[in-house]
Coordinates of C-alpha atoms and ligand atoms in Angstrom, one line a residue:
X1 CA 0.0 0.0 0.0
X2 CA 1.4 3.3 -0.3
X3 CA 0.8 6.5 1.5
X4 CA 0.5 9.6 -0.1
X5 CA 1.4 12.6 2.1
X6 CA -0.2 16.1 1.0
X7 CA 1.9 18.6 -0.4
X8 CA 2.4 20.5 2.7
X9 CA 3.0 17.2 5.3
X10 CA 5.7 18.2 7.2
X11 CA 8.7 15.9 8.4
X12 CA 7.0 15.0 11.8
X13 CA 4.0 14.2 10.0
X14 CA 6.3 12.1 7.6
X15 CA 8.0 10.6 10.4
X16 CA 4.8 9.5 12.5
X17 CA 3.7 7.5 9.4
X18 CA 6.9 5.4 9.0
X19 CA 6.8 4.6 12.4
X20 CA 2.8 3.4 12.2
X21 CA 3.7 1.5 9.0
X22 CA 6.2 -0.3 11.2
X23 CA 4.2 -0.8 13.9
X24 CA 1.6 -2.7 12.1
X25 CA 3.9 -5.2 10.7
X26 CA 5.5 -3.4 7.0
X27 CA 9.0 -1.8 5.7
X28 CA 8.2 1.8 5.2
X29 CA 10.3 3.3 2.2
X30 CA 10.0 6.9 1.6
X31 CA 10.1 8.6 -1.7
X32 CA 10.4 12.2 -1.9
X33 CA 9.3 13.4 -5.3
X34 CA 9.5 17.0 -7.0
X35 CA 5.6 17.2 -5.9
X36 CA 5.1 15.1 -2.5
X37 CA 6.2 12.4 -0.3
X38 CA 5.2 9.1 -0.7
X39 CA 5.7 6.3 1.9
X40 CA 5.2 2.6 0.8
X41 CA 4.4 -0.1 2.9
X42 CA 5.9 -3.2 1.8
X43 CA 6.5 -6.8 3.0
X44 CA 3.9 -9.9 3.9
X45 CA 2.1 -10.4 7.5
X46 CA 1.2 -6.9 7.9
X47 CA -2.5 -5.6 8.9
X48 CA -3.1 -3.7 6.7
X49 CA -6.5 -2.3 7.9
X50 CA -4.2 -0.4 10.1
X51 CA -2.4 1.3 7.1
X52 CA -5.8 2.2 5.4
X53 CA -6.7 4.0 8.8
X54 CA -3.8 6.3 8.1
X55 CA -5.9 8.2 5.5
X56 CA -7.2 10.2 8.4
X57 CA -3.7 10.9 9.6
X58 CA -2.4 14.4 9.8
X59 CA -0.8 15.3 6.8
X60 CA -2.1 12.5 4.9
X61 CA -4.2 13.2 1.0
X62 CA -4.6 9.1 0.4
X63 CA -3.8 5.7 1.5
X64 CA -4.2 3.2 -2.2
X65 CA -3.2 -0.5 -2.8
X66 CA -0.6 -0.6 -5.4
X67 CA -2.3 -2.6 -7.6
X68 CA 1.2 -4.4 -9.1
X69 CA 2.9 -7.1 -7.9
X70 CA 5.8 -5.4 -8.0
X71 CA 5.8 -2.5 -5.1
X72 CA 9.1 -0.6 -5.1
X73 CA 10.0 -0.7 -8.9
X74 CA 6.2 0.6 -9.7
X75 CA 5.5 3.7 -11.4
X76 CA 2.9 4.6 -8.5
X77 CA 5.5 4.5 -5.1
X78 CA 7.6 6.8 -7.6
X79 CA 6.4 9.2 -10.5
X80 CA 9.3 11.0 -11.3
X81 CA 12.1 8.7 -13.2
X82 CA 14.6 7.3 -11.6
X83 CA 18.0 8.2 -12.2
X84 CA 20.7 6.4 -11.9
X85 CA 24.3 7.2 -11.3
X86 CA 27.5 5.4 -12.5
X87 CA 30.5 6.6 -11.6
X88 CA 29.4 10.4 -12.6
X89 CA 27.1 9.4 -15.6
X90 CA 23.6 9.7 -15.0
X91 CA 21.2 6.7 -16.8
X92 CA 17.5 7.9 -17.1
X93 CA 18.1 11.7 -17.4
X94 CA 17.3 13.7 -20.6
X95 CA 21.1 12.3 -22.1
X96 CA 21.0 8.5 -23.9
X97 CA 23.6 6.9 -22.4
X98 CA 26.1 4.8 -25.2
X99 CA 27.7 1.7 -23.2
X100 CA 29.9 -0.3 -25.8
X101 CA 33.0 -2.9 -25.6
X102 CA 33.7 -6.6 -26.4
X103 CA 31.8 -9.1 -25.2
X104 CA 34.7 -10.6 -23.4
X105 CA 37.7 -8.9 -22.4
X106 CA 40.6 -11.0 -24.2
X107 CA 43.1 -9.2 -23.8
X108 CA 45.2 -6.1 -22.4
X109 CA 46.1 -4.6 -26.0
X110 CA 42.2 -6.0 -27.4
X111 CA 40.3 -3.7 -24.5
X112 CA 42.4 -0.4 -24.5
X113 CA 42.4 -0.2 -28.0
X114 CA 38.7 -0.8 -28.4
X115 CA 38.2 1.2 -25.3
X116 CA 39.8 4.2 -27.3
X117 CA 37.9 3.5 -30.2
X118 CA 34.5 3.6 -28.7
X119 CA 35.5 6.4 -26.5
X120 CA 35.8 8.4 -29.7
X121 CA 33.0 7.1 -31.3
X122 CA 31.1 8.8 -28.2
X123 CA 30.4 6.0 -26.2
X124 CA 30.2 6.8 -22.3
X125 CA 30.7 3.4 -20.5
X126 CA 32.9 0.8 -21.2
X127 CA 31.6 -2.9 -21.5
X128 CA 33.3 -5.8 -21.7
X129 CA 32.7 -9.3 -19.8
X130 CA 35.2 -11.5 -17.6
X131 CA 33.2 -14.2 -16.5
X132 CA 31.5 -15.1 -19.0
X133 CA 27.8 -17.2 -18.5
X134 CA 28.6 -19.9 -22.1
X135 CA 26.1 -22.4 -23.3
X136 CA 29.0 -24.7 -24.3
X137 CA 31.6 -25.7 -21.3
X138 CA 34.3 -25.9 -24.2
X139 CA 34.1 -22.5 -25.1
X140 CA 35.9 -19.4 -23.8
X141 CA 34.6 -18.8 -20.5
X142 CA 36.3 -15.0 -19.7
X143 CA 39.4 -13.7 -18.0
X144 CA 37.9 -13.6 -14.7
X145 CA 40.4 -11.3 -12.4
X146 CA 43.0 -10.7 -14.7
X147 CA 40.2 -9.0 -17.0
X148 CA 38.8 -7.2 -14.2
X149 CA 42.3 -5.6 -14.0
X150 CA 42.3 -4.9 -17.0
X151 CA 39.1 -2.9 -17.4
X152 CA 40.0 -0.6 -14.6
X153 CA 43.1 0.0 -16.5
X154 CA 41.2 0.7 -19.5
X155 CA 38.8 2.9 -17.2
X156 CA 42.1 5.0 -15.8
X157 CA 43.1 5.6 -19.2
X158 CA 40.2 6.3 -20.7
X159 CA 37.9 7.5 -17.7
X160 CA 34.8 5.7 -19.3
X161 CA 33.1 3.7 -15.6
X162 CA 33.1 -0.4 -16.7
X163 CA 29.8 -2.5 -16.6
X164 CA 30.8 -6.5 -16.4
X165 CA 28.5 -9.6 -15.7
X166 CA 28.7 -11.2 -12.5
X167 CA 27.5 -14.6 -12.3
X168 CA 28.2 -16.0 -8.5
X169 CA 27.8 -14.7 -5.3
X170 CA 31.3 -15.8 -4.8
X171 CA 32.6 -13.1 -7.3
X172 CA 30.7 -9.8 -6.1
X173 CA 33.3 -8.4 -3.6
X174 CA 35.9 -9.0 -6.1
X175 CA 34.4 -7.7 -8.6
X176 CA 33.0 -4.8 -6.8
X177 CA 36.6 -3.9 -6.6
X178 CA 37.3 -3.3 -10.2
X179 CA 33.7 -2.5 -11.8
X180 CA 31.6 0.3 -11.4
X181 CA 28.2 -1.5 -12.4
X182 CA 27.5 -4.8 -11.8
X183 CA 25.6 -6.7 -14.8
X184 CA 23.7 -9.3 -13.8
X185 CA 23.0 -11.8 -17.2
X186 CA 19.7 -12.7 -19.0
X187 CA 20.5 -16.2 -18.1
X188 CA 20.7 -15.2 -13.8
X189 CA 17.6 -13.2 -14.0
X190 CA 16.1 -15.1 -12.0
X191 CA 19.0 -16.3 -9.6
X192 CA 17.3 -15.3 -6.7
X193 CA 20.3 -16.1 -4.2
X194 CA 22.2 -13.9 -6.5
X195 CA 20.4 -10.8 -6.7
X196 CA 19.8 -10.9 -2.8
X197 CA 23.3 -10.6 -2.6
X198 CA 23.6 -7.9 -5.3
X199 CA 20.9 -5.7 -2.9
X200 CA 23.3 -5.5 -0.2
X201 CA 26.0 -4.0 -2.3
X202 CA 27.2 -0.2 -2.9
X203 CA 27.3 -0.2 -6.7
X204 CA 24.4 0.1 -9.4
X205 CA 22.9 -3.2 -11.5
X206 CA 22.2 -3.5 -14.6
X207 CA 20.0 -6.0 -15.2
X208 CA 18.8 -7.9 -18.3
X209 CA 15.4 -9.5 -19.1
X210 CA 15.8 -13.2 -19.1
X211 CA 15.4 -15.0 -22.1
X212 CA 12.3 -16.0 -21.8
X213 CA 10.8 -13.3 -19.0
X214 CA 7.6 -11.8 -18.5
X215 CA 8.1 -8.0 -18.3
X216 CA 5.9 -8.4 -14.6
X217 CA 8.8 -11.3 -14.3
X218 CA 11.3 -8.8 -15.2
X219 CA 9.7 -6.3 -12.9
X220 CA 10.0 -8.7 -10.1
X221 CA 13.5 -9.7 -10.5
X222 CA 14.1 -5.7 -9.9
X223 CA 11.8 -5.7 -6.9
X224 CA 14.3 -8.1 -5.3
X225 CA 16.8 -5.7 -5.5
X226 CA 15.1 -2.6 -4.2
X227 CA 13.2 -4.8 -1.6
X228 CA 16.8 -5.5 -0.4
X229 CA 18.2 -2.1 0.0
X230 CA 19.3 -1.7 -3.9
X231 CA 17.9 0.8 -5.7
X232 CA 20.3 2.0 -8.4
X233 CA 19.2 -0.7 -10.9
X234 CA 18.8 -0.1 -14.8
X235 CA 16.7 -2.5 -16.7
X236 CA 18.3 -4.0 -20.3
X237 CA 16.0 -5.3 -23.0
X238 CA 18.0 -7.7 -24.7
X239 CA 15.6 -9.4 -27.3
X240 CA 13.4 -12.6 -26.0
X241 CA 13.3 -16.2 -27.6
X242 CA 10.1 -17.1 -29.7
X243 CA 9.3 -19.0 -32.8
X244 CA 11.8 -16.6 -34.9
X245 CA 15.0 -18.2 -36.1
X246 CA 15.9 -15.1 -38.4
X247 CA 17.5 -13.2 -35.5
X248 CA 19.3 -14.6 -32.6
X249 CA 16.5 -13.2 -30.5
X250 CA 13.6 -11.1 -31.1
X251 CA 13.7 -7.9 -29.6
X252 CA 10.8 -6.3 -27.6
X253 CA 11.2 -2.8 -28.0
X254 CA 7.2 -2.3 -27.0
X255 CA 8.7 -4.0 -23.5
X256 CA 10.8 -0.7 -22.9
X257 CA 8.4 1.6 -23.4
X258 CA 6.1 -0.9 -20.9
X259 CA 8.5 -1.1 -18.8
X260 CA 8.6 2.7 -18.2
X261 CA 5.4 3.0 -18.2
X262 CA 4.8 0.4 -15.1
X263 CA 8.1 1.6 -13.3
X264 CA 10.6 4.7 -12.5
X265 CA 13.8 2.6 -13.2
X266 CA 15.6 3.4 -16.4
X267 CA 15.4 0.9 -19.1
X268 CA 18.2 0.5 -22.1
X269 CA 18.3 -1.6 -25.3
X270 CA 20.8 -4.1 -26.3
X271 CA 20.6 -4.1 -29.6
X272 CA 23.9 -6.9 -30.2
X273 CA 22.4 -10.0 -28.2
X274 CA 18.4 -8.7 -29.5
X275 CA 19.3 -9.3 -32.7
X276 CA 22.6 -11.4 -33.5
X277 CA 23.1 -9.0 -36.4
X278 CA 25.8 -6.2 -36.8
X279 CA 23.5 -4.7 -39.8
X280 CA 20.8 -4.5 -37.6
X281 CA 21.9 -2.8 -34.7
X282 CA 22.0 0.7 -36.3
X283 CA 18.1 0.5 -36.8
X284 CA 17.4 -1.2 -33.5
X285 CA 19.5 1.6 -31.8
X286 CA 17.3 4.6 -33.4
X287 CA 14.3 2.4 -33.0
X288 CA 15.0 1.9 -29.3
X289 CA 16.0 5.6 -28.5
X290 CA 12.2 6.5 -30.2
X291 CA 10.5 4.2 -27.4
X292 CA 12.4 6.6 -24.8
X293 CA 15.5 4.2 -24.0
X294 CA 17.6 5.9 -21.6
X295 CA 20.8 4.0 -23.3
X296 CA 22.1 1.4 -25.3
X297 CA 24.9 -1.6 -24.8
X298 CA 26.6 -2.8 -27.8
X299 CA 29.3 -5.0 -28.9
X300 CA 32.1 -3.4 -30.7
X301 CA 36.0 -5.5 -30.8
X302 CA 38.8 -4.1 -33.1
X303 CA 38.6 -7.0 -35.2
X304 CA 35.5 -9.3 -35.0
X305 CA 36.2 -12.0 -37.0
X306 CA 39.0 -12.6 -34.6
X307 CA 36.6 -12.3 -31.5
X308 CA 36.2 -15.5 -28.6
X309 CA 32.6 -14.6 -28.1
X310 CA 30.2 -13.2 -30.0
X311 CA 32.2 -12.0 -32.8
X312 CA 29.2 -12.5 -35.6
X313 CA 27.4 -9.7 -33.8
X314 CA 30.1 -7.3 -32.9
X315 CA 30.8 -4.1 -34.4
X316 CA 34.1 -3.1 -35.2
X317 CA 35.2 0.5 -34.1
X318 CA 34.2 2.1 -38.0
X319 CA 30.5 0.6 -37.9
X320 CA 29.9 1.6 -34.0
X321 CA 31.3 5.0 -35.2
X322 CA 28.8 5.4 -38.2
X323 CA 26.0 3.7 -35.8
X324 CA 26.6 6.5 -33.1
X325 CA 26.0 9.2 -35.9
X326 CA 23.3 7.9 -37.3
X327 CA 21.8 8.8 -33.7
X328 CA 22.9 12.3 -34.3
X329 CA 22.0 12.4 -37.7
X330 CA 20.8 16.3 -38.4
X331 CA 18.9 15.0 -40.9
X332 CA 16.6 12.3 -38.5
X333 CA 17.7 14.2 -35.3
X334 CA 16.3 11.8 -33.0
X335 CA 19.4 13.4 -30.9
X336 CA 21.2 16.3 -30.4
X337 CA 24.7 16.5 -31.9
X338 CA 27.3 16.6 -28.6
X339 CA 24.3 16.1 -25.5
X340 CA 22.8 13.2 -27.2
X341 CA 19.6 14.4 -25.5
X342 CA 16.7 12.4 -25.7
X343 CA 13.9 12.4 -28.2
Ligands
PEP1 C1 26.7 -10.2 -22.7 O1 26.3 -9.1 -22.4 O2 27.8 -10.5 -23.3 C2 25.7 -11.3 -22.4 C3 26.1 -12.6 -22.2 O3 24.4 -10.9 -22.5 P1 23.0 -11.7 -22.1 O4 23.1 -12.0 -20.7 O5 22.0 -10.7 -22.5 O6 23.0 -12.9 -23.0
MN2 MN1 28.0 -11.2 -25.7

């Protein structure tokens, strides 16, 4: 249920609400918006006749049921966006916000010179994976620490913040060390024990839909996180598996602007893993930055025919560079030239 104070409540009246949320049995979480406070009560086992007394409260306008499953992430406990900040840039503001990199780190020479290149090309996050989640054991399966050193080389030299995957509890603290967002993979959406874990931590999440996710699934996954104490989290459409074999997935781009419809969190578009095809991703990227994508992730290596993962959908640093200005086109100017502001 959430609580929605009037515009003039004042922080006693703010306060005596928490504490009667907690006394019958609910988390309060507060959410002060550019118009008014809003204080959720979340969590099972409460009574909540006692919350839908509060509408007489002082300082109270209305006490509603949030009619989603999903409480924290929804749309109603917070109308303003979210925005999210990594290492300095800002996700869900009016600036798109251009992640790119390999999909695995193979290298020291491979990542800073494709860190360079996509740092020209105007992307501002690096990506690039260490541990990587393989369907085949026999294939390259990432770096792990000595790639993680290598990004925050990459990040010192270049000062783009680095997004990589984690896939085990057993790796966050590490990798908390090196990375400045934490990515957890469409394959762990739903690795509960995992993203407990990931709400206890000090760093932002990105976090993908699962292959084969519901957006309210999605949703969910993301309540975990902010039920936990985590609420710098960035939803990633990354294309879904149906009946289509044309494209290595099929990309939802409806799902984004659903998914900022129904919640405050920022949601961007990976164009690379939606669609398996580098000639693809300049139209998906425009497409997704229409629906109102905060950002995009994409797979760019210096030479993708030489790639260990993914190659067949990468980008080398020439196409990323021509995709990125098709963005800023003049001519469709679905962005401005420099800000990259959003349509
Ligand atoms: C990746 O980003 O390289 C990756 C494995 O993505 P996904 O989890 O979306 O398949
Ligand atoms: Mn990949």
């Amino acid at each position: 249920m959430i609580v929605n104070m009037s515009d003039n409540a004042t922080e006693q009246q703010i306060e005596h609400i928490i504490q009667r949320i907690r006394e019958a049995g609910f988390q309060p979480h507060v959410t002060r918006g550019t118009e008014r406070t809003i204080v959720a009560a979340v969590g099972s086992g409460g009574r909540r006749h006692e919350i839908e007394a509060l509408s007489v409260a002082p300082g109270v306008d209305n006490v509603v049921a949030i009619a989603q499953p999903f409480k924290l992430v929804s749309r109603q406990t917070r109308p303003d966006p979210s925005i999210v900040d990594v290492a300095g840039v800002k996700i869900g503001g009016p600036h798109v916000v251009i992640m790119a990199g390999p999909c695995s780190v193979e290298s020291r020479e491979q990542l800073l010179e494709t860190a360079q290149g996509v740092k020209s090309a105007g992307a501002t996050m690096l990506r690039g994976g260490a541990y990587k989640p393989r369907t085949s054991p026999y294939e390259f399966q990432g770096l792990g620490v000595e790639a993680l050193k290598i990004l925050a080389e990459a990040r010192e030299l270049t000062g783009l913040p680095v997004v990589t995957e984690v896939m085990s509890t057993e790796d966050v603290d590490l990798i908390c060390e090196y990375a400045d967002m934490l990515q957890v993979g469409a394959r762990n959406m739903q690795n509960f024990a995992l993203l407990r874990r990931l709400a206890t931590i000090d760093k932002p999440i990105l976090l993908k839909r699962g292959p084969s996710a519901t957006v309210k699934e999605w949703l969910l996954a993301a309540e975990y996180l902010l039920a936990g104490g985590n609420n710098r989290v960035v939803l990633c459409e990354r294309g879904i598996k149906t009946f289509e074999t044309a494209t290595r997935n099929t990309i939802d781009l409806a799902a984004v602007a659903l998914a900022k419809e129904l919640s405050h969190l920022p949601v961007i578009v990976d164009p690379s893993h939606g669609t398996g095809k580098p000639s693809l991703i300049g139209a998906v990227s425009r497409g997704a930055v229409a629906m109102g994508a905060d950002g995009l992730i994409i797979e760019v290596h210096r030479c993708p025919e030489r790639a260990l993962s993914d190659g067949a959908q990468s980008l080398d640093i020439g196409q990323f560079e021509r995709v990125v200005r098709s963005l800023t086109d003049p001519l469709r100017p679905l962005l401005v030239i420099g800000q990259l502001a959003k349509a």
